[in-house]
Amino acid sequence: MDSNFEALGAALPRILDGVWITLQLTVGGALLAMLIAVTLGLLARQENILVRGFARAIIEFFRGTSLVVQLFWFFFVLPQLGVELDAMFVGILALGLNYGAYAAEVVRGSINSVPQGQWEATTALSMTSAQRMRRVIFPQAWALMIPSLSNLLIHLLKGTAIVSFITMADLTFRVDQLRIDTDTFFAYTVGLIIYFVLAYILTLVMNMLEVQAKHRLGRGESLREALSLRSPDTGVDAGEGARS
Amino acid sequence: MNDIWNWELAWEALPTLLVGFFTVTLLVTVVSTAIAAILGLVIAIARRSAPKPIAAVIRFVIDFIRMTPIVVQLLFAYYAFTNIDPLTIGIAVFGIHYSTYMAEVYRAGIESVPKGQWEATTALSMSRRRTWVAVIIPQAVRATVPALGNYAISMFKDTPFLLSIGVVEMVQAGLVFGGNHFKYIEAITLAGIIFLLASYPTSLLICRLEKRLAFRN
């Protein structure tokens, strides 16, 4: 067992390099996915059937054709068509397009779930459609979509493990290397724990975003209140609960 | 145009892809979905009936499996059980991974069964077994069918992950074909189209089923 930890210690810098690559892919993929999701989500709600049809086709195409196929298409096919792309760029592109298509449905659904009265109020205030979306509808939809986006972000993090197929030295690749010097069980347990911790941190960040988004809408406590160690002042109810 | 897309090569690649599709991709999807559907239910029931500390352990294990990549789990199982053939390992890992998702769906289904139903089984002094089999499960499971279908589609599109443990499913078959012919576009594009042709109609079907179930309730 000691030799396992010695090997882990020796491999630590390389494993951290792998974590760094995985994080770059996750964050880069998530940012691209969000950009695509908001664009396609808004286009998919347009009344113009051509615009809507275009957005729907893109969404269904990238949802339906499997992440690995997309990754391989960008990595193996594009160079043969004369387009050479960096592996990191290919990874971010495939992850961003695939999860962006899934997230576009979340964005669309959340915008549609903002209560009708809010839309009517913006008309009553004669806001332009851009003002309406930016100042009234989207902030509310944002609070609604965070839980689903949080799930997708975890999926995206897990999805990054496939970039080892396109020669990238991500965390999965480094764990596979570690296995040579340690026993299988040890190496993969370490790998799974690192992924789990990363996923857990991402979930916490998303929960913080949700608290913040709700606070901005005047619901719930602020992020600072939520993070403070003292038990939050919840008024009479908590006192009664403590007494009973 | 001809040097970008070669129809003859595409025609030649198709049988290879379809063999991979039917012997691995579809097989894994169907068998693993069945495993996930049954194991998920077992987990959901265990979590509800087990004493609190055990339920907490089950919850942690489920979260752990759910929040870590299936590729790493595949590799782990592949190297840990060298005596079992990779396809079987793939089926088991996919089944177990997705059962953790299904367990959550069933949990919500079980919680949606009205409290009165539980009370009625007590009033009729039904055994625990009969309570679950005759009363709770039939009501809890019906609404979960669309979710099961969606996870089956999601698993279907995840099957190329199997190439990490050397199982030649459709995409890997396409990759090998492309490598042999020094041309990837036909085989990989076709693989994508086959995925789309299989998953899109299925998802429309599930959407309709969902609406029908919602309407009946």
XYZ file of C-alpha atoms in Angstrom:
461
model
C 0.000 0.000 0.000
C 2.873 2.378 0.855
C 4.347 1.944 -2.590
C 0.979 3.000 -3.993
C 1.140 6.313 -2.163
C 4.783 6.796 -3.140
C 3.838 6.300 -6.790
C 0.923 8.677 -6.330
C 3.247 11.283 -4.832
C 5.647 10.926 -7.739
C 2.818 11.153 -10.274
C 1.071 14.063 -8.554
C 2.406 16.847 -10.832
C 1.247 14.923 -13.905
C -2.131 14.200 -12.348
C -2.549 17.897 -11.577
C -1.693 18.650 -15.221
C -4.490 16.255 -16.139
C -6.907 17.962 -13.740
C -5.972 21.300 -15.308
C -6.762 20.003 -18.816
C -10.056 18.524 -17.608
C -10.965 21.834 -15.952
C -10.076 23.848 -19.067
C -12.315 21.581 -21.139
C -15.129 21.771 -18.597
C -15.080 25.548 -18.205
C -14.406 26.232 -21.895
C -17.084 23.749 -22.954
C -19.563 25.175 -20.460
C -19.018 28.778 -21.601
C -19.394 27.833 -25.267
C -22.432 25.682 -24.415
C -24.054 28.594 -22.583
C -23.462 30.946 -25.510
C -24.967 28.403 -27.921
C -27.819 27.566 -25.537
C -28.937 31.182 -25.113
C -28.659 31.883 -28.851
C -30.516 28.742 -29.950
C -32.968 28.927 -27.045
C -33.987 32.457 -28.050
C -34.106 31.606 -31.764
C -36.253 28.525 -31.075
C -38.941 30.812 -29.612
C -39.143 33.141 -32.611
C -42.387 33.329 -34.525
C -40.683 33.234 -37.917
C -40.882 29.576 -38.911
C -37.589 29.674 -40.830
C -35.649 30.982 -37.841
C -37.381 28.580 -35.480
C -36.905 25.658 -37.855
C -33.211 26.476 -38.202
C -32.724 26.532 -34.420
C -34.726 23.320 -33.947
C -32.726 21.517 -36.651
C -29.407 22.489 -35.041
C -30.646 21.495 -31.585
C -31.977 18.096 -32.706
C -28.897 17.441 -34.825
C -26.400 17.974 -32.021
C -28.559 16.221 -29.443
C -29.181 13.242 -31.681
C -25.783 12.379 -33.117
C -23.774 11.369 -30.031
C -20.961 13.377 -28.467
C -18.267 10.871 -29.463
C -19.293 10.985 -33.134
C -19.119 14.785 -33.079
C -15.735 14.695 -31.392
C -14.369 12.246 -33.958
C -15.887 14.198 -36.822
C -14.047 17.348 -35.766
C -10.864 15.439 -34.980
C -10.584 12.942 -37.863
C -12.771 14.277 -40.667
C -12.094 18.023 -40.583
C -8.306 17.661 -41.080
C -9.027 15.621 -44.230
C -11.161 18.512 -45.469
C -8.197 20.796 -44.884
C -9.209 22.206 -41.474
C -6.565 21.477 -38.835
C -7.720 22.191 -35.313
C -5.929 21.996 -31.984
C -7.112 19.023 -29.878
C -8.139 21.287 -26.990
C -10.194 23.408 -29.379
C -11.831 20.287 -30.842
C -12.709 19.070 -27.347
C -14.242 22.387 -26.298
C -16.089 22.675 -29.619
C -17.649 19.190 -29.413
C -18.582 19.533 -25.733
C -19.931 23.056 -26.244
C -22.070 22.138 -29.264
C -23.436 18.915 -27.760
C -24.287 20.211 -24.294
C -25.237 23.597 -25.743
C -27.979 21.858 -27.727
C -29.273 20.165 -24.571
C -29.072 23.415 -22.613
C -30.896 25.310 -25.385
C -34.008 23.297 -24.526
C -33.566 24.243 -20.864
C -33.218 27.934 -21.767
C -36.267 27.820 -24.031
C -38.383 25.977 -21.466
C -37.390 28.321 -18.625
C -38.163 31.442 -20.643
C -41.557 29.992 -21.493
C -42.194 29.307 -17.796
C -41.870 32.952 -16.763
C -45.423 33.916 -15.735
C -47.611 35.598 -18.335
C -48.184 38.637 -16.123
C -44.493 39.525 -16.342
C -44.681 39.654 -20.126
C -47.856 41.733 -19.991
C -46.253 44.127 -17.504
C -43.392 44.823 -19.895
C -45.913 45.660 -22.594
C -47.730 47.948 -20.182
C -44.412 49.706 -19.495
C -43.834 49.854 -23.276
C -40.425 48.224 -23.033
C -38.649 47.200 -26.212
C -38.321 43.456 -26.719
C -34.593 43.660 -25.934
C -35.266 45.517 -22.684
C -37.995 43.058 -21.798
C -35.694 40.067 -22.213
C -32.648 41.605 -20.577
C -34.261 43.319 -17.600
C -37.374 41.316 -16.796
C -37.710 37.903 -18.435
C -34.182 36.532 -18.570
C -33.236 37.231 -14.922
C -36.305 35.257 -13.842
C -35.733 32.480 -16.359
C -32.093 32.301 -15.233
C -33.139 31.460 -11.665
C -35.440 28.740 -13.041
C -32.852 27.165 -15.345
C -29.909 26.878 -12.932
C -30.847 23.480 -11.399
C -31.089 21.856 -14.856
C -27.944 23.604 -16.052
C -26.189 22.339 -12.956
C -27.073 18.762 -13.932
C -25.848 19.354 -17.463
C -22.592 20.814 -16.147
C -21.912 17.601 -14.228
C -22.684 15.631 -17.408
C -20.263 17.867 -19.288
C -17.521 17.297 -16.708
C -18.046 13.538 -17.035
C -18.158 13.884 -20.825
C -14.667 15.427 -20.864
C -13.260 11.964 -20.036
C -13.637 10.997 -23.702
C -10.971 13.443 -24.896
C -8.396 10.812 -24.021
C -9.710 9.174 -27.262
C -8.275 12.105 -29.218
C -4.806 11.915 -27.661
C -5.351 14.488 -24.920
C -3.628 13.926 -21.570
C -6.611 14.711 -19.346
C -7.306 13.336 -15.871
C -8.581 9.998 -17.228
C -5.392 9.567 -19.269
C -3.201 10.378 -16.240
C -5.101 7.940 -14.036
C -4.602 5.274 -16.658
C -0.861 6.033 -16.532
C -0.848 5.913 -12.736
C -2.241 2.385 -12.953
C 1.100 1.177 -14.340
C 2.902 2.051 -11.089
C 0.145 1.222 -8.602
C -2.528 -1.436 -8.441
C -5.639 -0.924 -10.539
C -7.985 -0.493 -7.625
C -5.867 2.251 -6.075
C -5.332 4.245 -9.269
C -8.968 4.256 -10.330
C -10.254 4.952 -6.838
C -8.017 8.041 -6.771
C -9.277 9.024 -10.225
C -12.942 8.599 -9.333
C -12.499 10.553 -6.086
C -10.887 13.465 -7.951
C -13.753 13.533 -10.461
C -16.256 13.324 -7.617
C -14.633 16.254 -5.788
C -14.595 18.318 -8.998
C -18.273 17.529 -9.592
C -19.057 18.420 -5.997
C -17.280 21.789 -6.277
C -19.131 22.568 -9.515
C -22.436 21.708 -7.821
C -21.608 24.070 -4.942
C -20.731 26.867 -7.375
C -24.022 26.356 -9.207
C -25.927 26.366 -5.903
C -24.261 29.681 -5.068
C -25.288 31.068 -8.456
C -28.853 29.976 -7.748
C -28.913 31.694 -4.350
C -27.540 34.837 -5.969
C -30.005 34.728 -8.872
C -32.949 34.332 -6.494
C -31.689 37.091 -4.215
C -31.520 39.449 -7.184
C -35.190 38.764 -7.787
C -35.888 39.638 -4.178
C -36.405 36.041 -3.107
C -34.317 34.420 -0.401
C -31.149 35.557 1.306
C -28.072 37.045 -0.322
C -25.022 34.949 -1.098
C -23.124 36.509 1.798
C -25.924 35.647 4.226
C -26.156 32.108 2.862
C -22.411 31.570 3.278
C -22.059 33.075 6.747
C -21.390 30.572 9.488
C -23.806 31.976 12.057
C -27.223 30.419 11.735
C -29.291 32.765 9.584
C -31.934 34.793 11.349
C -35.154 33.196 10.210
C -37.344 34.980 12.726
C -40.127 33.587 14.839
C -40.468 30.162 13.185
C -36.960 29.033 14.079
C -37.406 30.126 17.681
C -40.600 28.145 17.994
C -39.022 25.149 16.357
C -36.185 25.275 18.880
C -38.574 25.423 21.790
C -40.773 22.514 20.797
C -17.470 17.001 -54.675
C -16.521 13.421 -55.371
C -13.213 13.592 -53.525
C -14.911 14.955 -50.401
C -17.726 12.416 -50.217
C -17.356 9.035 -51.923
C -20.678 7.212 -52.267
C -19.036 3.896 -53.076
C -16.963 4.047 -49.928
C -20.043 5.037 -47.925
C -21.922 2.040 -49.368
C -19.001 -0.179 -48.472
C -18.835 1.148 -44.899
C -22.533 0.649 -44.212
C -22.525 -3.150 -43.547
C -19.578 -2.789 -41.121
C -21.410 -0.055 -39.251
C -24.686 -1.947 -39.135
C -22.982 -5.060 -37.776
C -21.491 -2.945 -34.976
C -24.857 -1.280 -34.473
C -26.876 -4.471 -34.068
C -24.347 -6.719 -32.328
C -23.103 -4.180 -29.796
C -24.777 -0.751 -29.749
C -28.340 -2.006 -29.745
C -27.592 -5.066 -27.622
C -25.921 -3.001 -24.887
C -28.707 -0.408 -24.967
C -31.478 -2.986 -24.589
C -29.861 -5.234 -21.980
C -28.403 -2.379 -19.926
C -31.717 -0.524 -19.962
C -33.409 -3.645 -18.596
C -30.746 -3.925 -15.870
C -31.052 -0.226 -15.043
C -34.841 -0.429 -14.874
C -34.819 -3.358 -12.444
C -31.772 -2.434 -10.359
C -32.967 1.175 -10.123
C -36.238 0.001 -8.626
C -34.421 -2.258 -6.153
C -32.206 0.662 -5.082
C -35.177 3.003 -4.711
C -37.086 0.496 -2.561
C -33.977 -0.314 -0.497
C -33.366 3.377 0.150
C -36.889 3.800 1.400
C -37.158 0.683 3.552
C -33.600 0.474 4.943
C -32.723 2.011 8.319
C -31.374 5.571 8.123
C -27.609 4.916 8.293
C -27.819 2.275 5.549
C -30.015 4.544 3.432
C -27.382 7.271 3.812
C -24.659 4.894 2.635
C -26.769 3.855 -0.361
C -27.310 7.513 -1.180
C -23.608 8.276 -1.057
C -22.755 5.322 -3.309
C -25.433 6.387 -5.807
C -24.166 9.967 -5.850
C -20.619 8.757 -6.268
C -21.479 6.563 -9.243
C -23.642 9.270 -10.777
C -21.118 12.074 -10.444
C -18.107 10.228 -11.884
C -17.480 9.546 -15.591
C -18.721 6.297 -17.077
C -15.499 6.064 -19.121
C -13.427 5.867 -15.934
C -15.839 3.323 -14.467
C -15.572 1.221 -17.627
C -11.771 1.268 -17.492
C -11.811 0.481 -13.776
C -14.049 -2.562 -14.228
C -12.129 -3.640 -17.321
C -8.771 -3.765 -15.507
C -10.252 -5.075 -12.260
C -12.032 -8.053 -13.867
C -9.628 -9.211 -16.543
C -11.284 -12.631 -16.669
C -14.638 -11.251 -17.841
C -15.079 -10.321 -21.480
C -15.258 -6.570 -22.218
C -18.771 -6.643 -23.708
C -20.210 -8.145 -20.513
C -18.329 -5.559 -18.458
C -19.702 -2.821 -20.677
C -23.269 -4.052 -20.262
C -22.877 -4.304 -16.480
C -21.260 -0.860 -16.084
C -23.861 0.860 -18.272
C -26.648 -0.951 -16.407
C -25.308 0.019 -12.979
C -24.455 3.608 -13.943
C -27.897 4.272 -15.352
C -29.638 2.432 -12.506
C -28.489 5.284 -10.241
C -30.384 7.723 -12.453
C -33.403 5.465 -12.605
C -33.391 5.093 -8.809
C -33.952 8.854 -8.524
C -36.827 8.681 -11.000
C -38.462 5.812 -9.120
C -37.930 7.618 -5.822
C -39.942 10.558 -7.125
C -42.554 8.097 -8.428
C -42.825 6.336 -5.067
C -43.108 9.658 -3.249
C -45.925 10.703 -5.547
C -48.081 7.758 -4.414
C -50.638 9.318 -2.030
C -50.168 8.631 1.679
C -53.681 7.191 1.826
C -52.538 4.245 -0.276
C -49.947 3.305 2.348
C -52.479 3.724 5.119
C -54.952 1.553 3.231
C -52.447 -1.290 2.968
C -51.915 -1.071 6.739
C -55.676 -1.055 7.310
C -55.972 -4.181 5.157
C -52.974 -5.646 7.045
C -51.169 -6.429 3.820
C -47.654 -7.837 4.068
C -44.726 -5.542 3.158
C -44.173 -7.561 0.026
C -47.773 -7.278 -1.113
C -47.870 -3.600 -0.267
C -44.995 -2.961 -2.652
C -45.889 -5.423 -5.388
C -49.652 -4.972 -5.542
C -50.156 -1.357 -4.518
C -47.140 0.938 -4.535
C -45.007 -0.203 -7.482
C -47.822 -0.312 -10.066
C -48.769 3.271 -9.216
C -45.214 4.551 -8.873
C -43.788 3.023 -12.029
C -46.366 4.075 -14.625
C -45.356 7.725 -14.661
C -41.671 6.820 -14.831
C -41.849 5.081 -18.231
C -41.022 8.212 -20.280
C -37.997 8.959 -18.074
C -36.786 5.399 -18.550
C -37.124 5.889 -22.303
C -35.139 9.124 -22.190
C -32.348 7.458 -20.242
C -32.350 4.590 -22.746
C -31.768 7.117 -25.551
C -29.083 8.827 -23.536
C -27.390 5.472 -22.904
C -27.698 4.623 -26.603
C -25.692 7.736 -27.462
C -23.145 6.950 -24.742
C -22.376 3.456 -26.107
C -19.348 4.724 -28.115
C -17.643 5.115 -24.718
C -17.215 1.332 -24.965
C -14.327 1.842 -27.349
C -12.236 2.797 -24.296
C -12.296 -0.889 -23.296
C -11.789 -2.205 -26.820
C -15.373 -3.173 -27.626
C -15.964 -2.599 -31.322
C -19.339 -0.887 -31.460
C -20.583 1.158 -34.387
C -18.356 4.231 -34.012
C -15.228 2.212 -33.355
C -16.083 0.053 -36.392
C -16.393 3.272 -38.415
C -13.080 4.529 -37.099
C -11.324 1.295 -38.025
C -12.936 1.385 -41.461
C -11.843 5.005 -41.926
C -8.309 4.183 -40.826
C -8.068 1.300 -43.288
C -9.271 3.456 -46.183
C -7.390 6.611 -45.117
C -10.704 8.433 -45.280
C -12.944 9.061 -42.288
C -15.760 11.258 -43.535
C -18.092 8.573 -44.912
C -18.001 6.111 -42.027
C -18.127 8.675 -39.207
C -20.824 10.787 -40.844
C -22.911 7.667 -41.461
C -22.474 6.607 -37.837
C -23.812 10.006 -36.766
C -26.750 9.734 -39.152
C -27.616 6.257 -37.868
C -27.617 7.611 -34.295
C -29.878 10.460 -35.345
C -32.240 8.200 -37.329
C -32.616 5.860 -34.369
C -32.809 8.356 -31.518
C -34.916 11.181 -32.948
C -38.067 9.149 -33.768
C -37.759 7.337 -30.443
C -37.620 10.629 -28.578
C -40.715 11.862 -30.439
C -42.482 8.653 -29.462
C -41.549 9.113 -25.814
C -42.755 12.699 -25.955
C -46.164 11.477 -27.151
C -46.273 8.780 -24.495
C -45.476 11.405 -21.873
C -48.377 13.568 -23.024
C -50.750 10.605 -23.035
C -49.792 9.545 -19.515
C -50.143 13.126 -18.295
C -53.567 13.348 -19.935
C -54.837 10.127 -18.361
C -53.813 11.136 -14.857
